CSV table of C-alpha atoms in Angstrom, one decimal:
chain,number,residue,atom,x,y,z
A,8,UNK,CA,1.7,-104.0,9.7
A,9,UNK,CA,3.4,-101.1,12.1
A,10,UNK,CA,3.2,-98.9,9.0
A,11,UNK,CA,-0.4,-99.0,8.7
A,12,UNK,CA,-1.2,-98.9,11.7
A,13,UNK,CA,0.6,-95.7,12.0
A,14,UNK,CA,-0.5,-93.9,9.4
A,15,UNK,CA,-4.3,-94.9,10.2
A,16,UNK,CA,-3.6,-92.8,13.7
A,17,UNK,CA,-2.2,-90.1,12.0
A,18,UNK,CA,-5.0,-89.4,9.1
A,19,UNK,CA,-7.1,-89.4,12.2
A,20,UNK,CA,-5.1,-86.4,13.9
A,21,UNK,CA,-6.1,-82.2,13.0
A,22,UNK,CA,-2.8,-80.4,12.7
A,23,UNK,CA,-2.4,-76.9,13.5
A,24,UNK,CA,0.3,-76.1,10.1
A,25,UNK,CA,3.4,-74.8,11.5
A,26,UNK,CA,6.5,-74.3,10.2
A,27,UNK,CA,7.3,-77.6,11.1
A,28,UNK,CA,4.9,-80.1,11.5
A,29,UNK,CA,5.7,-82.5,14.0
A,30,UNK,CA,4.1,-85.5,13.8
A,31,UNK,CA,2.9,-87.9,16.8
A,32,UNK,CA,4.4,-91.4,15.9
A,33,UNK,CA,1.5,-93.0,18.0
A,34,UNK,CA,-2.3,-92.5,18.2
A,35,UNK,CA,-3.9,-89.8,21.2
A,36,UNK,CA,-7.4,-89.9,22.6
A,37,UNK,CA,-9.3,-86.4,23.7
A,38,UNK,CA,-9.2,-85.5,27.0
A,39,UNK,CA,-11.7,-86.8,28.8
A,40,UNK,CA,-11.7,-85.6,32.8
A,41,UNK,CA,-11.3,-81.8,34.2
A,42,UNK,CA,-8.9,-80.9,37.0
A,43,UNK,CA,-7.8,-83.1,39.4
A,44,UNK,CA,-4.5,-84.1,41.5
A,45,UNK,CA,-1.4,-84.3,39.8
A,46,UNK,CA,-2.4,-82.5,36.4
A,47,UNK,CA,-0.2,-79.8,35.1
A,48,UNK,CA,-2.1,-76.2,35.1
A,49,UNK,CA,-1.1,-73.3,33.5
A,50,UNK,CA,-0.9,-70.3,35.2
A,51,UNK,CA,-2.1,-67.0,33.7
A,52,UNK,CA,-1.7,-64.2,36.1
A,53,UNK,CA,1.6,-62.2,36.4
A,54,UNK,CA,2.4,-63.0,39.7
A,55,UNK,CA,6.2,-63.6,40.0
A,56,UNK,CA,5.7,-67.1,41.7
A,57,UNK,CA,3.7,-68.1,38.2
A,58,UNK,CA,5.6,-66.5,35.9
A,59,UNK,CA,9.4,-67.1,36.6
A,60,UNK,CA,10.4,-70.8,34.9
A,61,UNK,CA,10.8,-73.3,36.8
A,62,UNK,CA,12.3,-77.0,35.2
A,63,UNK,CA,8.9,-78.7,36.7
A,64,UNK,CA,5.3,-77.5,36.1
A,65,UNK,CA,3.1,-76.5,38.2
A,66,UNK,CA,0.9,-79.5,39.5
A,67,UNK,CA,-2.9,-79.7,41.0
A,68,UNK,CA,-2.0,-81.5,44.7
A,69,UNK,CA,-5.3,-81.0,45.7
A,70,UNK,CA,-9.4,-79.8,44.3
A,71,UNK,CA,-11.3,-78.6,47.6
A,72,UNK,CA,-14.4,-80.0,46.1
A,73,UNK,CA,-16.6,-82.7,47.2
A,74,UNK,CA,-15.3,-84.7,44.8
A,75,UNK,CA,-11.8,-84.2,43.4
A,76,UNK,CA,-12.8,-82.8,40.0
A,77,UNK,CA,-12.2,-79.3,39.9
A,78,UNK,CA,-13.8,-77.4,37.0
A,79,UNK,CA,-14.4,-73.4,36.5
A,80,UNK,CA,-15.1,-71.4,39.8
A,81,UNK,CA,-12.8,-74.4,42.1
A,82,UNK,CA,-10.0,-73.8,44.2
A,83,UNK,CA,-7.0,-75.8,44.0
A,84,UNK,CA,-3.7,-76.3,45.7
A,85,UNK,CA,-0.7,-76.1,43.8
A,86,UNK,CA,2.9,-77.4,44.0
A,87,UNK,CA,4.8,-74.5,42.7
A,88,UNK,CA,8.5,-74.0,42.5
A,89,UNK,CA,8.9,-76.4,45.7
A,90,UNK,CA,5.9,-74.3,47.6
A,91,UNK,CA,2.8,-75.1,47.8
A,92,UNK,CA,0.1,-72.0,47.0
A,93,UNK,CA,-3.8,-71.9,46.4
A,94,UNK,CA,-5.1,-71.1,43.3
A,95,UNK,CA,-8.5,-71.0,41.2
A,96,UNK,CA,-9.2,-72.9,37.9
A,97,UNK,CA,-10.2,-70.5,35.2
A,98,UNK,CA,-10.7,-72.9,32.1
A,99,UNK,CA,-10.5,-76.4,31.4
A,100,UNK,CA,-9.6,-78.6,28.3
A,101,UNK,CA,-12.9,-80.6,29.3
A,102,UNK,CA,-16.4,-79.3,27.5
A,103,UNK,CA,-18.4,-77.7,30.1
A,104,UNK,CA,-21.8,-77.2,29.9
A,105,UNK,CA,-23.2,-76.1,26.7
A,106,UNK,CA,-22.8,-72.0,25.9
A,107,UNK,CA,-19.7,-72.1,28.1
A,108,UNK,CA,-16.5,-71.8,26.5
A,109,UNK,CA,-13.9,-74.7,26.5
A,110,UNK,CA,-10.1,-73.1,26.3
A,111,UNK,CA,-7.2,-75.3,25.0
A,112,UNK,CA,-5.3,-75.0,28.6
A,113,UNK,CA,-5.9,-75.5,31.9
A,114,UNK,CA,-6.2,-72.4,33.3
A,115,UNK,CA,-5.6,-71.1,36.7
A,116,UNK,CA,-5.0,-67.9,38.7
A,117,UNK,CA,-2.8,-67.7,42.1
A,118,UNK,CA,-4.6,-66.7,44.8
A,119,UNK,CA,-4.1,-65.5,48.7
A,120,UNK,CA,-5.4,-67.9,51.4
A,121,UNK,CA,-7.5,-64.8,51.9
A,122,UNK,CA,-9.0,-65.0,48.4
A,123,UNK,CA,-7.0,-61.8,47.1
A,124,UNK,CA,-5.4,-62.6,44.0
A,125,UNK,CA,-1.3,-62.5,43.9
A,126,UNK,CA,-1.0,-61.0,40.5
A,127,UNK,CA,-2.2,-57.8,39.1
A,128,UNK,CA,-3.6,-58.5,35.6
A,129,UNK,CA,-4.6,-61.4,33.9
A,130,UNK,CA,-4.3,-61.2,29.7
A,131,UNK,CA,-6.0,-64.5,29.3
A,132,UNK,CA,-9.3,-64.4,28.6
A,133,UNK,CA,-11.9,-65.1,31.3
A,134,UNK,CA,-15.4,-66.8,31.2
A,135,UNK,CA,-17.7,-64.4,32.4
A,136,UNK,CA,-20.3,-66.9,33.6
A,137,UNK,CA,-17.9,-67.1,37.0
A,138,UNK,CA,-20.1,-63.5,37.5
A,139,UNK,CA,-23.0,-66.0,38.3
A,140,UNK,CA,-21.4,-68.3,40.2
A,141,UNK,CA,-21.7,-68.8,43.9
A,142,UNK,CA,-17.9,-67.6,45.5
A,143,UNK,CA,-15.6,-64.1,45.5
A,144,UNK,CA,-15.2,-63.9,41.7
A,145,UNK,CA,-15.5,-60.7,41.5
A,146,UNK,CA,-11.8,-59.6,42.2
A,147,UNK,CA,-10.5,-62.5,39.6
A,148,UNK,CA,-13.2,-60.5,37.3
A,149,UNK,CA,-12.1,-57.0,38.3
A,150,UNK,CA,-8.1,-57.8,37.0
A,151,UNK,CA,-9.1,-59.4,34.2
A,152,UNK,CA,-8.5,-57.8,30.4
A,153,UNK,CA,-10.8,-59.5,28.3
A,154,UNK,CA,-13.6,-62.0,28.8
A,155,UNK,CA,-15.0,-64.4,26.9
B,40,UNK,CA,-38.1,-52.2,67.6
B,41,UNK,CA,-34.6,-51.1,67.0
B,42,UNK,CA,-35.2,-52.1,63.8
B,43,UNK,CA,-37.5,-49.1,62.7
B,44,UNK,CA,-35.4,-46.7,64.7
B,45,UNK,CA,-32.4,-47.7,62.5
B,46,UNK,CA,-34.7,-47.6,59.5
B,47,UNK,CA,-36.1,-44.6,60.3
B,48,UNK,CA,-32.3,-42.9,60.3
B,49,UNK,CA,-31.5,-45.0,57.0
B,50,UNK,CA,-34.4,-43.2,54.9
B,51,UNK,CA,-34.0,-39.7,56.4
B,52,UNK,CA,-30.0,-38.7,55.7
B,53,UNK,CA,-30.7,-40.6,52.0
B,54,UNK,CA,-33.4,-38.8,51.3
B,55,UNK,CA,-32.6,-35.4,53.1
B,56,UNK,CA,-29.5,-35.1,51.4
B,57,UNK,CA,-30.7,-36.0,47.8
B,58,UNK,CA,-33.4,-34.1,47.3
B,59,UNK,CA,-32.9,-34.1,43.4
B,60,UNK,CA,-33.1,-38.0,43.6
B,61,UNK,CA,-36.8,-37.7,45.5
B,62,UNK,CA,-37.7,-35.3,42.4
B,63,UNK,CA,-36.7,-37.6,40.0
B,64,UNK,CA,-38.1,-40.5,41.8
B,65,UNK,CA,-41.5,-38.2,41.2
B,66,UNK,CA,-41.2,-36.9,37.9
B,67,UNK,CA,-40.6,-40.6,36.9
B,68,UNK,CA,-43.6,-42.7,38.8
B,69,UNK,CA,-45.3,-39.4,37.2
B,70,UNK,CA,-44.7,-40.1,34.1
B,71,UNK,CA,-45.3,-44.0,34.5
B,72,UNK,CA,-48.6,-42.8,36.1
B,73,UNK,CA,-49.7,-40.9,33.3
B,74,UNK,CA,-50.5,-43.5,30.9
B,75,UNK,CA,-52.1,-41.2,28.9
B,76,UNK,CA,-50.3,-38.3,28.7
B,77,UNK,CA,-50.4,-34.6,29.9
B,78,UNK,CA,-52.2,-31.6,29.2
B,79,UNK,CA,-50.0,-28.9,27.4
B,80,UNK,CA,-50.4,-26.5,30.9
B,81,UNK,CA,-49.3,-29.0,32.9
B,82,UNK,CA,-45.9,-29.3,30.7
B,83,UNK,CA,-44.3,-25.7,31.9
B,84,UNK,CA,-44.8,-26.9,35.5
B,85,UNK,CA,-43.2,-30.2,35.5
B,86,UNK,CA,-40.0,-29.2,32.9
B,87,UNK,CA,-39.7,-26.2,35.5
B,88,UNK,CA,-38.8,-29.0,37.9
B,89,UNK,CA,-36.4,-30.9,35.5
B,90,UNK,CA,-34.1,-27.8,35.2
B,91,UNK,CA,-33.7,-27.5,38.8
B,92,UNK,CA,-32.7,-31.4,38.6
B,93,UNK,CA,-30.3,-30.5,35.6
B,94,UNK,CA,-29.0,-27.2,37.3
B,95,UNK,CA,-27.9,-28.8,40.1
B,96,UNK,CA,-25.8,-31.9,38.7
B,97,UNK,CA,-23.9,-30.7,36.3
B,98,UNK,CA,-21.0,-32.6,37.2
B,99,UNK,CA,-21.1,-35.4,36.6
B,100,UNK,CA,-21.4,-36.6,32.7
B,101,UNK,CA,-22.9,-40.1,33.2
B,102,UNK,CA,-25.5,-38.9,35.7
B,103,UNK,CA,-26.4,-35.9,32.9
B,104,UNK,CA,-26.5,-38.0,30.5
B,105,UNK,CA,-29.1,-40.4,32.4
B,106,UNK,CA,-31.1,-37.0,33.2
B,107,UNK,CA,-31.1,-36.1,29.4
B,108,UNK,CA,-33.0,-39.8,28.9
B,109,UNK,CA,-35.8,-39.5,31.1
B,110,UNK,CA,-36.2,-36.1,29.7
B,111,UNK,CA,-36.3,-38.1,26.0
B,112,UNK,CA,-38.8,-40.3,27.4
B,113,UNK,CA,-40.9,-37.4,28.5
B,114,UNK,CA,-41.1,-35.7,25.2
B,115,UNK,CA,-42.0,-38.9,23.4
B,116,UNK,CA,-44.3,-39.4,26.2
B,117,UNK,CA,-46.3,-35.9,25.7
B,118,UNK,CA,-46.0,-36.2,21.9
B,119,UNK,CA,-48.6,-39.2,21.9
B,120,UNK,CA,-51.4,-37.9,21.4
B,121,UNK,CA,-54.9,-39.4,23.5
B,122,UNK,CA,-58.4,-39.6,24.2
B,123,UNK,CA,-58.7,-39.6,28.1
B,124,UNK,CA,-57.5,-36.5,30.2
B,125,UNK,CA,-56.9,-35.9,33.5
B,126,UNK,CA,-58.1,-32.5,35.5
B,127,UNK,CA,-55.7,-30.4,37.4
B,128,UNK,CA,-56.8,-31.4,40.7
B,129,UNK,CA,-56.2,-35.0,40.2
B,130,UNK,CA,-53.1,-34.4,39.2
B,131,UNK,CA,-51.4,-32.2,41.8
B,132,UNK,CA,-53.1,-34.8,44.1
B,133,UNK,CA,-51.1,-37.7,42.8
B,134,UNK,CA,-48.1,-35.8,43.4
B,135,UNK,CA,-48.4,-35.0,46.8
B,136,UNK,CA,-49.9,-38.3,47.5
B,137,UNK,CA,-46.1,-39.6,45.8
B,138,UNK,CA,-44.3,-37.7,48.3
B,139,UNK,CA,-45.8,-38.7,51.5
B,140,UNK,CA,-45.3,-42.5,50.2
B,141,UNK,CA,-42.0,-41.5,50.0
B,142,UNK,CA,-41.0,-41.2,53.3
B,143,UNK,CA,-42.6,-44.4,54.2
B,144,UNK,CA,-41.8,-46.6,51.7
B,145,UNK,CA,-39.7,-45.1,48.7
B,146,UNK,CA,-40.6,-45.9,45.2
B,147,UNK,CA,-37.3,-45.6,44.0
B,148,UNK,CA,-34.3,-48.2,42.5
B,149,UNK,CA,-31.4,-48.5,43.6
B,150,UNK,CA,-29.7,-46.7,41.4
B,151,UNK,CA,-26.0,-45.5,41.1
B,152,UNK,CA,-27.0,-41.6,42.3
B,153,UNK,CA,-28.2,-43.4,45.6
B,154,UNK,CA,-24.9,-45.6,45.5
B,155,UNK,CA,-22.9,-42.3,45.6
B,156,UNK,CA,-24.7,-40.2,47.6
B,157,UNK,CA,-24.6,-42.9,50.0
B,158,UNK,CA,-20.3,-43.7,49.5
B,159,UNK,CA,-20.2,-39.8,50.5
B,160,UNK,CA,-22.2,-39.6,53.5
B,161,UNK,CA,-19.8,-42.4,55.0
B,162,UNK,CA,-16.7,-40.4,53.9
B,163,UNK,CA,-15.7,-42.8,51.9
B,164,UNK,CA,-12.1,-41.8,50.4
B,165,UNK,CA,-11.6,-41.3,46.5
B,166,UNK,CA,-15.0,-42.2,44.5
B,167,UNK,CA,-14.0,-43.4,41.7
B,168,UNK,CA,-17.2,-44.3,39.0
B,169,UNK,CA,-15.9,-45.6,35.9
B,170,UNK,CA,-18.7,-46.2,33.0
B,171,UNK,CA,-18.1,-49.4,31.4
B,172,UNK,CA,-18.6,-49.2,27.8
B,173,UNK,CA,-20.9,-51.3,26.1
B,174,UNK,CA,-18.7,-54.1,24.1
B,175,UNK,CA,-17.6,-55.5,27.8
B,176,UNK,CA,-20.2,-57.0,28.7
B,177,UNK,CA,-19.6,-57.1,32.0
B,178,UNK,CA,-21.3,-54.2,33.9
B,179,UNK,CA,-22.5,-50.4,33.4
B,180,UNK,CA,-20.6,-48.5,36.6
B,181,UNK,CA,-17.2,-50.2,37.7
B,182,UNK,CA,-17.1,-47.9,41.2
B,183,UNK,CA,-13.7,-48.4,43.3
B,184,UNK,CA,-13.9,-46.2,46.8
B,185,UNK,CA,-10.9,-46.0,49.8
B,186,UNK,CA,-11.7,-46.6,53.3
B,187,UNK,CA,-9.6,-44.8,56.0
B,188,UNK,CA,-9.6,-48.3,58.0
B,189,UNK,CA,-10.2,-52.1,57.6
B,190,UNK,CA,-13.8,-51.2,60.1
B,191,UNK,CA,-14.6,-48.0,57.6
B,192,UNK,CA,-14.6,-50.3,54.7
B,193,UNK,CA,-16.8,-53.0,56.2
B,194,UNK,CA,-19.0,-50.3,57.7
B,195,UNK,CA,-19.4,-49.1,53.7
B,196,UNK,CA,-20.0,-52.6,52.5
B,197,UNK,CA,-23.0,-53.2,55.2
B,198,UNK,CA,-24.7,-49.9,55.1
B,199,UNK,CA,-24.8,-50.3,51.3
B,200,UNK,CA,-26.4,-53.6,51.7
B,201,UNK,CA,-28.1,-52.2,54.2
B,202,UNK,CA,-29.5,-49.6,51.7
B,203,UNK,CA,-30.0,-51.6,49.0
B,204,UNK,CA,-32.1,-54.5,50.3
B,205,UNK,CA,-34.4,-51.7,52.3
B,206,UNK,CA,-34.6,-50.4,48.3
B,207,UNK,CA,-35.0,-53.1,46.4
B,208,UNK,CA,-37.9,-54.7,44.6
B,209,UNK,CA,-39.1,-58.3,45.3
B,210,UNK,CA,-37.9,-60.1,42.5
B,211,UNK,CA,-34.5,-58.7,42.6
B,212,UNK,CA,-31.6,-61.1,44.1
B,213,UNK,CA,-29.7,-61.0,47.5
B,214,UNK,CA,-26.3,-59.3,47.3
B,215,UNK,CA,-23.7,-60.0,49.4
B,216,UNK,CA,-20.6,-59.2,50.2
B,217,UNK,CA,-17.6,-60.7,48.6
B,218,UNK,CA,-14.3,-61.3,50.0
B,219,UNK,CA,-14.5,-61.0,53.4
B,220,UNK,CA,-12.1,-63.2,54.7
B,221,UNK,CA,-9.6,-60.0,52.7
B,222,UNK,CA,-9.6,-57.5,55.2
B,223,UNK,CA,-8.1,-55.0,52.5
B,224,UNK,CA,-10.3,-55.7,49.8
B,225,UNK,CA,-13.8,-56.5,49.7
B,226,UNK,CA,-16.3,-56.4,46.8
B,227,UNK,CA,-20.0,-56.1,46.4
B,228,UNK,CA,-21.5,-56.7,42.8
B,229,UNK,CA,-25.1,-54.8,42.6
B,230,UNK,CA,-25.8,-56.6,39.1
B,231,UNK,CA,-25.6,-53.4,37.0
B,232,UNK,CA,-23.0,-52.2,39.3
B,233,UNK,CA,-20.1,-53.6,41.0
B,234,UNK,CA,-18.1,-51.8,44.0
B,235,UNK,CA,-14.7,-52.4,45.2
B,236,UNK,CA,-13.9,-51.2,48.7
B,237,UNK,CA,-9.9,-51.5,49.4
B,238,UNK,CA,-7.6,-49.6,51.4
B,239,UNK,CA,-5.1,-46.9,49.7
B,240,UNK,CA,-2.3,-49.4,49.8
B,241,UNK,CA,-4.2,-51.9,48.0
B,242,UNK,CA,-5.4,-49.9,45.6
B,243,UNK,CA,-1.7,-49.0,44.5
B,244,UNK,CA,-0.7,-52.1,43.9
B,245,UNK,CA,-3.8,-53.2,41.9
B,246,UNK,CA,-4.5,-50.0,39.7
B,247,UNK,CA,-8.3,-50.9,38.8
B,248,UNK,CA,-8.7,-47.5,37.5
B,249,UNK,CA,-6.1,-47.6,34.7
B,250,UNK,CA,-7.0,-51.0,33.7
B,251,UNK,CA,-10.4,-50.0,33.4
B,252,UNK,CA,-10.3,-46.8,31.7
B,253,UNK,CA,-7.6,-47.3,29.2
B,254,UNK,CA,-8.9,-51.4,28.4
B,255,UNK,CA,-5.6,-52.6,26.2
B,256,UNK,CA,-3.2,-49.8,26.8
B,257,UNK,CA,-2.4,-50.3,30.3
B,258,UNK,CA,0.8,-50.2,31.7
B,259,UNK,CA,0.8,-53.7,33.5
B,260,UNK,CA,-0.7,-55.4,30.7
B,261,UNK,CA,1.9,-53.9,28.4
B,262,UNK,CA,4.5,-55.0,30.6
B,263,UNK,CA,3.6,-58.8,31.0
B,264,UNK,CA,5.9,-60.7,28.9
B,265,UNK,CA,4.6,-61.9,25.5
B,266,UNK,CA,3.7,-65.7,26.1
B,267,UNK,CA,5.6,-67.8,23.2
B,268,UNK,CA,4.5,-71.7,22.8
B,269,UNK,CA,7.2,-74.4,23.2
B,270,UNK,CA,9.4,-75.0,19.8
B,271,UNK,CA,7.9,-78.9,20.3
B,272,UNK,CA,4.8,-77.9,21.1
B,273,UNK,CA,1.6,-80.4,19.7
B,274,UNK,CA,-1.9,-79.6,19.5
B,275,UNK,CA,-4.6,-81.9,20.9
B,276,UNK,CA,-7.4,-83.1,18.7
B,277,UNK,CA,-10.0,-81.0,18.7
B,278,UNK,CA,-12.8,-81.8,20.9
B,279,UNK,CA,-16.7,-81.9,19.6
B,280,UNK,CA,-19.6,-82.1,21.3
């Protein structure tokens, strides 16, 4: 009963082939919420604080919206490397509005408390419908590489 | 009553020191005038007027290049051919009528010739007008300028404002300034153009210029370390909507 069980959650999983294909030995849903506390971000600027490895990742400890749900264009405040540092959410795993893009990683660029941006360059790529948004995106925009 | 006073000494050192710009503002609500267009005689006159514009900005290849596509847009314009004409008379009329308007109420855009012109008269340090190409599609001028001081960059940032909502049309948006809270770096995004006012310092450390004129082969890119997923790393399902 186990068996099948298990291998009905598997058929229903898309595997990227590696060269090793790991397999989940129980079922997962989609993700289903944007940013909010306690989520693991990734950070994609080169700014030494986001960059250097660290044995815990970088967690959301609070979304200064109205709500906590932080999607494209919020600011955040992360718990990095036992200091705490603002930052703003360049991509989500959640679908966005339609013609937006969706990225497969929470994405998120360290920023001042002024709003200057602590790295230098940013090889992700970046949604350019921040451009429209009300807030200083502009500078996020300016060390960007590519946009999407 | 201040208001026109400071008005007043806006429009004058714009338009004083650019008289090109006022020529081209002409030639062009000239040629948007004549919806039919010219009569051959009237041709030698008006390109007479051109060369001076050409003559004299020589330069600078972007702002050539935008000369050499009104002058396009001329030469299609006078190779329609059309029924109605318009006397002499009328004409050099319209054109002096343009030139008092002028100096009340300009007919021009805001375009990146005023931007500059503007960034010089405020001594603004190191202009630095970068021409985005096409494929990003992000902007067509990326400008970055130095200030000699935290007040000479804010003075910039409000006195191009300043310019541009005196300039612009009605159904253009508001632009305002971005990142003021940074005292070394603000920005100010003029849809087709964006500006970047920091201080020398800053500007070191962030290198907008490289990154924008070489796109993939800049330095600080190339130096980022290559990002390599996790040996246990799982995909998610994929998401539909």
């Amino acid at each position: 009963m186990a068996l099948s069980q298990l291998s009905r959650s598997l058929t229903g999983l898309l595997v990227e082939t590696s060269s090793v294909i790991h397999q989940r030995t129980f079922s997962v849903t989609a993700v289903a919420a944007a940013i909010q506390k306690m989520s693991r971000v990734r950070v994609v600027d080169n700014s030494p604080l986001g960059t250097t490895p660290y044995h815990r990742a970088p967690r959301v400890i609070h979304v200064y919206t109205k709500n906590g749900i932080g999607k494209v264009g919020d600011r955040v405040l992360l718990a990095i490397k036992g200091q705490k540092k603002k930052a703003l959410i360049v991509g989500h795993k959640m679908p966005g509005d339609r013609m937006t893009p969706r990225f497969d990683s929470n994405n998120v660029v360290l920023i001042e408390d002024n709003g200057n941006p602590t790295g230098t360059r940013i090889k992700v790529p970046i949604p350019t419908h921040l451009r429209n948004m009300d807030g200083d995106y502009s500078k996020i925009l300016a060390i960007a590489s590519s946009f999407v | 009553m201040m208001n026109i006073h400071r008005c007043k000494k806006l429009i004058s050192p714009v338009f004083k020191s650019s008289v090109l710009l006022e020529q081209t503002g002409v030639f062009r609500s000239v040629c948007s005038a004549l919806k039919a267009p010219c009569h051959s005689h009237h041709s030698p006159c008006l390109s007479r007027r051109f060369t001076a514009n050409v003559s004299s900005c020589q330069r600078w290849h972007h702002v050539y290049s935008s000369q050499s596509d009104t002058k396009r847009f001329y030469s299609q314009v006078c190779s329609e051919s059309s029924d109605s004409k318009r006397s002499a008379g009328v004409f050099q009329e319209e054109s002096h009528e343009m030139e008092t308007d002028s100096n009340q109420r300009p007919s021009e855009t805001f375009s990146l010739d005023v931007l500059v012109s503007l960034l010089r008269q405020e001594n603004a340090v190191d202009i630095c007008v970068i021409k985005v190409p096409e494929q990003i599609k992000y902007a067509e001028y990326f400008i970055v300028v130095s200030g000699v001081s935290v007040r000479h960059l804010r003075a910039m940032a409000l006195y191009a404002i300043k310019v541009y909502k005196f300039l612009k049309k009605k159904d253009q948006a508001n632009v305002k300034i971005e990142g003021k809270g940074a005292e070394d770096w603000m920005c100010v995004d003029f849809g087709n153009m964006i500006v970047h006012f920091m201080l020398p310092e800053t500007r070191e450390v962030y290198e907008l210029e490289k990154l924008w004129t070489l796109r993939n082969y800049d330095e600080q890119l190339k130096s980022m370390p290559v990002e390599t997923l996790p040996e246990d790393f799982i995909y998610d399902v994929e998401v539909t909507k």
